[in-house]
Amino acid sequence: MLDDLDRTLETLLRNELPPSLSSQVEISFAAPDSEFSKNVKLPAIGLFLYDIRENLDLRSNEWLLERSSDGRGVKKRPPARVDCSYFITAWPSADPKMEAKTEHMLLGQVMKVLLRYPKLPSVILEGSLQNQEPPIRSVGLRPSLLNSLGEFWQAIGGKPKAALNYTLTITVPVDETGEFVSLVVSRQIGNDEK
């Protein structure tokens, strides 16, 4: 499921970035550590999935009931709603004098694409993300879930750089099989005896 989310984001950026950038830039999901620029063809956009957690505000405790024509039903636990947070960085290949300017231009273009879609378009959804209900929503440019950006960069051995935080909320089915239950198909009200 997370690999489908990665592929969906890559498709979104490939389709929506200006053609001159889309054809030149590599999209990577590797950690933005000190080895990133050595292992990826530059220029590159890094989408590092750094946090995955259940969205407790969207949790539902109501069971789902799927009815069948034979008078039975299948009771399933509701799917979980999960927030997937990406740390997005830009990695230019230009000369060192223009590095920051190019980095900011790349990051700005990515930001425009992500802010354009509060819900991901259904045509780009990959694999298990297709036909998800409710639709995949995104929250861009909110505070990072990291306790300290300084500690993050120090922990991964990377050089601090500008970054975007981007969070998507996906639906994760947790009960594939469910349990069969009998359904009430008629009910008698009152007493017919006199």
mmCIF file of C-alpha atoms in Angstrom, residues 2-108:
data_model
loop_
_atom_site.group_PDB
_atom_site.id
_atom_site.type_symbol
_atom_site.label_atom_id
_atom_site.label_comp_id
_atom_site.label_asym_id
_atom_site.label_seq_id
_atom_site.Cartn_x
_atom_site.Cartn_y
_atom_site.Cartn_z
ATOM 1 C CA LEU A 2 2.795 2.460 0.827
ATOM 2 C CA ASP A 3 4.536 1.583 -2.433
ATOM 3 C CA ASP A 4 1.275 2.477 -4.234
ATOM 4 C CA LEU A 5 1.315 5.830 -2.436
ATOM 5 C CA ASP A 6 4.920 6.446 -3.544
ATOM 6 C CA ARG A 7 4.057 5.604 -7.161
ATOM 7 C CA THR A 8 0.976 7.842 -7.005
ATOM 8 C CA LEU A 9 3.021 10.820 -5.801
ATOM 9 C CA GLU A 10 5.625 10.216 -8.481
ATOM 10 C CA THR A 11 2.896 10.114 -11.146
ATOM 11 C CA LEU A 12 1.369 13.343 -9.803
ATOM 12 C CA LEU A 13 4.699 15.181 -9.967
ATOM 13 C CA ARG A 14 5.604 13.769 -13.393
ATOM 14 C CA ASN A 15 2.217 14.851 -14.775
ATOM 15 C CA GLU A 16 2.026 18.264 -13.132
ATOM 16 C CA LEU A 17 5.541 19.704 -13.006
ATOM 17 C CA PRO A 18 6.496 21.864 -15.993
ATOM 18 C CA PRO A 19 7.666 19.534 -18.824
ATOM 19 C CA SER A 20 11.193 20.993 -18.745
ATOM 20 C CA LEU A 21 11.529 19.909 -15.106
ATOM 21 C CA SER A 22 9.568 16.677 -15.242
ATOM 22 C CA SER A 23 11.817 15.220 -17.947
ATOM 23 C CA GLN A 24 15.056 16.225 -16.186
ATOM 24 C CA VAL A 25 14.445 15.663 -12.500
ATOM 25 C CA GLU A 26 14.746 12.320 -10.732
ATOM 26 C CA ILE A 27 12.225 11.513 -8.014
ATOM 27 C CA SER A 28 13.628 9.516 -5.118
ATOM 28 C CA PHE A 29 12.168 8.126 -1.905
ATOM 29 C CA ALA A 30 15.550 7.655 -0.203
ATOM 30 C CA ALA A 31 16.456 9.361 3.069
ATOM 31 C CA PRO A 32 17.963 12.828 2.538
ATOM 32 C CA ASP A 33 21.213 11.860 4.257
ATOM 33 C CA SER A 34 24.804 12.734 3.332
ATOM 34 C CA GLU A 35 24.849 9.933 0.714
ATOM 35 C CA PHE A 36 21.686 11.047 -1.100
ATOM 36 C CA SER A 37 23.357 13.190 -3.768
ATOM 37 C CA LYS A 38 25.940 10.443 -4.438
ATOM 38 C CA ASN A 39 23.320 7.733 -5.011
ATOM 39 C CA VAL A 40 20.753 9.680 -7.045
ATOM 40 C CA LYS A 41 21.055 11.344 -10.437
ATOM 41 C CA LEU A 42 20.762 15.103 -9.947
ATOM 42 C CA PRO A 43 18.690 17.242 -10.155
ATOM 43 C CA ALA A 44 16.345 15.311 -7.871
ATOM 44 C CA ILE A 45 13.320 15.700 -5.673
ATOM 45 C CA GLY A 46 13.429 13.669 -2.471
ATOM 46 C CA LEU A 47 10.171 12.420 -0.946
ATOM 47 C CA PHE A 48 11.182 10.750 2.313
ATOM 48 C CA LEU A 49 8.337 8.970 4.135
ATOM 49 C CA TYR A 50 9.323 9.734 7.723
ATOM 50 C CA ASP A 51 6.136 9.161 9.718
ATOM 51 C CA ILE A 52 3.158 6.796 9.535
ATOM 52 C CA ARG A 53 0.450 6.939 12.202
ATOM 53 C CA GLU A 54 -3.250 6.278 12.634
ATOM 54 C CA ASN A 55 -5.379 9.412 12.441
ATOM 55 C CA LEU A 56 -7.333 9.058 15.691
ATOM 56 C CA ASP A 57 -9.597 12.016 14.862
ATOM 57 C CA LEU A 58 -10.962 10.034 11.896
ATOM 58 C CA ARG A 59 -11.268 6.704 13.741
ATOM 59 C CA SER A 60 -14.669 5.038 13.570
ATOM 60 C CA ASN A 61 -15.849 2.323 15.950
ATOM 61 C CA GLU A 62 -18.974 1.479 13.960
ATOM 62 C CA TRP A 63 -18.937 -1.931 12.305
ATOM 63 C CA LEU A 64 -19.613 -2.145 8.566
ATOM 64 C CA LEU A 65 -22.317 -4.507 7.344
ATOM 65 C CA GLU A 66 -22.303 -5.874 3.810
ATOM 66 C CA ARG A 67 -25.627 -7.499 2.911
ATOM 67 C CA SER A 68 -25.985 -10.392 0.470
ATOM 68 C CA SER A 69 -29.084 -11.612 -1.390
ATOM 69 C CA ASP A 70 -29.272 -14.858 0.631
ATOM 70 C CA GLY A 71 -30.352 -13.058 3.819
ATOM 71 C CA ARG A 72 -26.919 -13.114 5.409
ATOM 72 C CA GLY A 73 -24.408 -10.424 5.899
ATOM 73 C CA VAL A 74 -20.730 -9.937 6.650
ATOM 74 C CA LYS A 75 -19.785 -7.751 9.596
ATOM 75 C CA LYS A 76 -16.368 -6.075 9.302
ATOM 76 C CA ARG A 77 -14.347 -3.700 11.407
ATOM 77 C CA PRO A 78 -14.150 -0.247 9.802
ATOM 78 C CA PRO A 79 -10.938 0.590 7.952
ATOM 79 C CA ALA A 80 -8.274 2.639 9.708
ATOM 80 C CA ARG A 81 -7.405 6.120 8.481
ATOM 81 C CA VAL A 82 -3.639 6.547 8.410
ATOM 82 C CA ASP A 83 -1.566 9.721 8.005
ATOM 83 C CA CYS A 84 1.583 9.289 5.903
ATOM 84 C CA SER A 85 3.989 12.234 6.224
ATOM 85 C CA TYR A 86 6.691 12.999 3.674
ATOM 86 C CA PHE A 87 9.716 15.235 4.129
ATOM 87 C CA ILE A 88 10.296 16.771 0.673
ATOM 88 C CA THR A 89 13.651 18.190 -0.394
ATOM 89 C CA ALA A 90 15.128 19.450 -3.666
ATOM 90 C CA TRP A 91 18.615 18.585 -4.895
ATOM 91 C CA PRO A 92 19.992 20.750 -7.746
ATOM 92 C CA SER A 93 22.884 19.819 -10.007
ATOM 93 C CA ALA A 94 23.903 23.331 -11.013
ATOM 94 C CA ASP A 95 27.093 25.080 -9.995
ATOM 95 C CA PRO A 96 27.518 25.904 -6.279
ATOM 96 C CA LYS A 97 26.864 29.645 -6.838
ATOM 97 C CA MET A 98 23.326 28.915 -8.083
ATOM 98 C CA GLU A 99 22.621 25.922 -5.834
ATOM 99 C CA ALA A 100 20.278 27.632 -3.325
ATOM 100 C CA LYS A 101 18.374 29.506 -6.037
ATOM 101 C CA THR A 102 17.841 26.333 -8.089
ATOM 102 C CA GLU A 103 16.916 24.348 -4.979
ATOM 103 C CA HIS A 104 14.268 26.907 -4.048
ATOM 104 C CA MET A 105 12.910 26.990 -7.601
ATOM 105 C CA LEU A 106 12.517 23.170 -7.614
ATOM 106 C CA LEU A 107 10.913 23.167 -4.173
ATOM 107 C CA GLY A 108 8.564 25.993 -5.211
#
